[in-house]
């Protein structure tokens, strides 16, 4: 009778997984193998990892989860034993070993600690954007769209939003403050001669990022020079920080292959990663450059030797699958990563934009604000300097100029002031691909081109490269400029 009961439960679990698009096979009533990987969420405790598992239990303890709790965790196998249920985990795409199910955050909903909105009758905040993750009783990530929320959107009234999924519950207080539209009052400075580049995706690639070379790892660094600025390779990134194409059984699983933005602060390099350029949700991946000295090794996460992988895994952190908007407008301080989660397909208008404050310690959303400069100033590019200052770039096509705005956080409000403007279009046929601020200067990136502009809008320098690769975000620390290129994702840096 006990065996029949065990088989019945296993059949129910298998049917539920099949309904989610995951085929389950099993030769034993207490074992399951999934055709595609499911996403698992780590809890707070540390647990042993084993080489082997059987009905009786585990053997071959060889490491601990403390090295892997901030990585992207997936699994395709589970086993029910006398010592509990164990899952074979894959971290950042690398097969690791068996761990007790208690390691995972089970029946949990993690949300931002606070949400603060500027009152705006033209914008309603989607309350699911505050979710870090949701898990079921096995610690498997659940699509946030399946979570019950007491109020799907909040616009102008303060409220408390409640979330629930099965036994999991959470709540967040949403406050609302009165904002005031700012006015553009700066006379644009003389700009650059308008040039042309290409529009759309990259026209070239790094040496090996192509079918002819089977997208294999790069082994030679690059040096790009123009007008006194020399950019050199600092880090070639992995194609995926997870299992690759078609191997994830849910939207939360695949990390990569498209980078959109980046930031560097205190040696921590963070980039946004998406599965599609049209996605609004994705992952942030942080690399500790102070520990990862090699320019090349990170490309080989799935195949590197165990000792090397263990060292790399503890110095790479991956966020859960969260709302990032376009993911191009990032910044960071010593403790937090900031994202302006805007909609790059929204041209201009009165909508608000979300600012996410994400803890570097665990890569979870800590706080969310919405901001608005004015009813006709929707921002597509921004960067952050410390915890209380954001610089925003607005292209005013009607007046053929670029405006530079400084937003200063005062309590829960972000107060905007125009600091400068530059006449012209810079590039006639390409959107801005990166925006950074350092040493009193703005850096504005387009395909193959970077423009240096003083804080008041004075045109200073034009750097023209010939990489034929999209710029995917920029960051500045003092006089050091960091530029990320696509195909293969490559972080470069140099002093201006």
PDB file of N, CA, C and O in Angstrom, residues 117-121 156 176-181 413-415:
ATOM      1  N   UNK A 117       6.157  55.918  -5.047  1.00  0.00           N
ATOM      2  CA  UNK A 117       5.742  56.388  -6.363  1.00  0.00           C
ATOM      3  C   UNK A 117       5.537  57.890  -6.371  1.00  0.00           C
ATOM      4  O   UNK A 117       4.986  58.463  -5.419  1.00  0.00           O
ATOM      5  N   UNK A 118       5.958  58.529  -7.462  1.00  0.00           N
ATOM      6  CA  UNK A 118       5.574  59.918  -7.689  1.00  0.00           C
ATOM      7  C   UNK A 118       4.153  59.904  -8.227  1.00  0.00           C
ATOM      8  O   UNK A 118       3.809  59.093  -9.089  1.00  0.00           O
ATOM      9  N   UNK A 119       3.294  60.758  -7.685  1.00  0.00           N
ATOM     10  CA  UNK A 119       1.896  60.771  -8.100  1.00  0.00           C
ATOM     11  C   UNK A 119       1.808  61.132  -9.578  1.00  0.00           C
ATOM     12  O   UNK A 119       2.346  62.139 -10.020  1.00  0.00           O
ATOM     13  N   UNK A 120       1.152  60.259 -10.338  1.00  0.00           N
ATOM     14  CA  UNK A 120       1.077  60.455 -11.790  1.00  0.00           C
ATOM     15  C   UNK A 120      -0.191  59.778 -12.298  1.00  0.00           C
ATOM     16  O   UNK A 120      -0.290  58.549 -12.301  1.00  0.00           O
ATOM     17  N   UNK A 121      -1.160  60.579 -12.731  1.00  0.00           N
ATOM     18  CA  UNK A 121      -2.420  60.038 -13.228  1.00  0.00           C
ATOM     19  C   UNK A 121      -2.252  59.374 -14.594  1.00  0.00           C
ATOM     20  O   UNK A 121      -3.175  58.717 -15.080  1.00  0.00           O
ATOM     21  N   UNK A 156      -2.075  56.495  -7.706  1.00  0.00           N
ATOM     22  CA  UNK A 156      -2.072  57.777  -6.995  1.00  0.00           C
ATOM     23  C   UNK A 156      -2.393  57.675  -5.511  1.00  0.00           C
ATOM     24  O   UNK A 156      -2.314  58.677  -4.809  1.00  0.00           O
ATOM     25  N   UNK A 176       3.056  57.125  -1.851  1.00  0.00           N
ATOM     26  CA  UNK A 176       2.911  58.030  -2.994  1.00  0.00           C
ATOM     27  C   UNK A 176       3.273  59.441  -2.540  1.00  0.00           C
ATOM     28  O   UNK A 176       2.825  59.901  -1.487  1.00  0.00           O
ATOM     29  N   UNK A 177       4.113  60.108  -3.310  1.00  0.00           N
ATOM     30  CA  UNK A 177       4.486  61.479  -2.975  1.00  0.00           C
ATOM     31  C   UNK A 177       4.176  62.401  -4.151  1.00  0.00           C
ATOM     32  O   UNK A 177       4.064  61.971  -5.294  1.00  0.00           O
ATOM     33  N   UNK A 178       4.018  63.665  -3.847  1.00  0.00           N
ATOM     34  CA  UNK A 178       3.717  64.656  -4.883  1.00  0.00           C
ATOM     35  C   UNK A 178       5.009  65.132  -5.530  1.00  0.00           C
ATOM     36  O   UNK A 178       5.937  65.561  -4.841  1.00  0.00           O
ATOM     37  N   UNK A 179       5.070  65.031  -6.841  1.00  0.00           N
ATOM     38  CA  UNK A 179       6.223  65.526  -7.583  1.00  0.00           C
ATOM     39  C   UNK A 179       5.908  66.855  -8.243  1.00  0.00           C
ATOM     40  O   UNK A 179       4.775  67.329  -8.224  1.00  0.00           O
ATOM     41  N   UNK A 180       6.924  67.444  -8.812  1.00  0.00           N
ATOM     42  CA  UNK A 180       6.751  68.722  -9.507  1.00  0.00           C
ATOM     43  C   UNK A 180       7.528  68.685 -10.806  1.00  0.00           C
ATOM     44  O   UNK A 180       8.717  68.340 -10.814  1.00  0.00           O
ATOM     45  N   UNK A 181       6.865  69.026 -11.909  1.00  0.00           N
ATOM     46  CA  UNK A 181       7.539  69.022 -13.200  1.00  0.00           C
ATOM     47  C   UNK A 181       8.654  70.053 -13.239  1.00  0.00           C
ATOM     48  O   UNK A 181       8.499  71.178 -12.752  1.00  0.00           O
ATOM     49  N   UNK A 413      11.788  61.393  -2.820  1.00  0.00           N
ATOM     50  CA  UNK A 413      11.595  62.082  -4.098  1.00  0.00           C
ATOM     51  C   UNK A 413      12.917  62.274  -4.822  1.00  0.00           C
ATOM     52  O   UNK A 413      13.984  62.362  -4.206  1.00  0.00           O
ATOM     53  N   UNK A 414      12.820  62.315  -6.144  1.00  0.00           N
ATOM     54  CA  UNK A 414      13.966  62.610  -6.999  1.00  0.00           C
ATOM     55  C   UNK A 414      13.700  63.946  -7.681  1.00  0.00           C
ATOM     56  O   UNK A 414      12.802  64.069  -8.515  1.00  0.00           O
ATOM     57  N   UNK A 415      14.483  64.974  -7.318  1.00  0.00           N
ATOM     58  CA  UNK A 415      14.280  66.326  -7.837  1.00  0.00           C
ATOM     59  C   UNK A 415      15.195  66.577  -9.026  1.00  0.00           C
ATOM     60  O   UNK A 415      16.410  66.357  -8.943  1.00  0.00           O
TER      61      UNK A 415
END
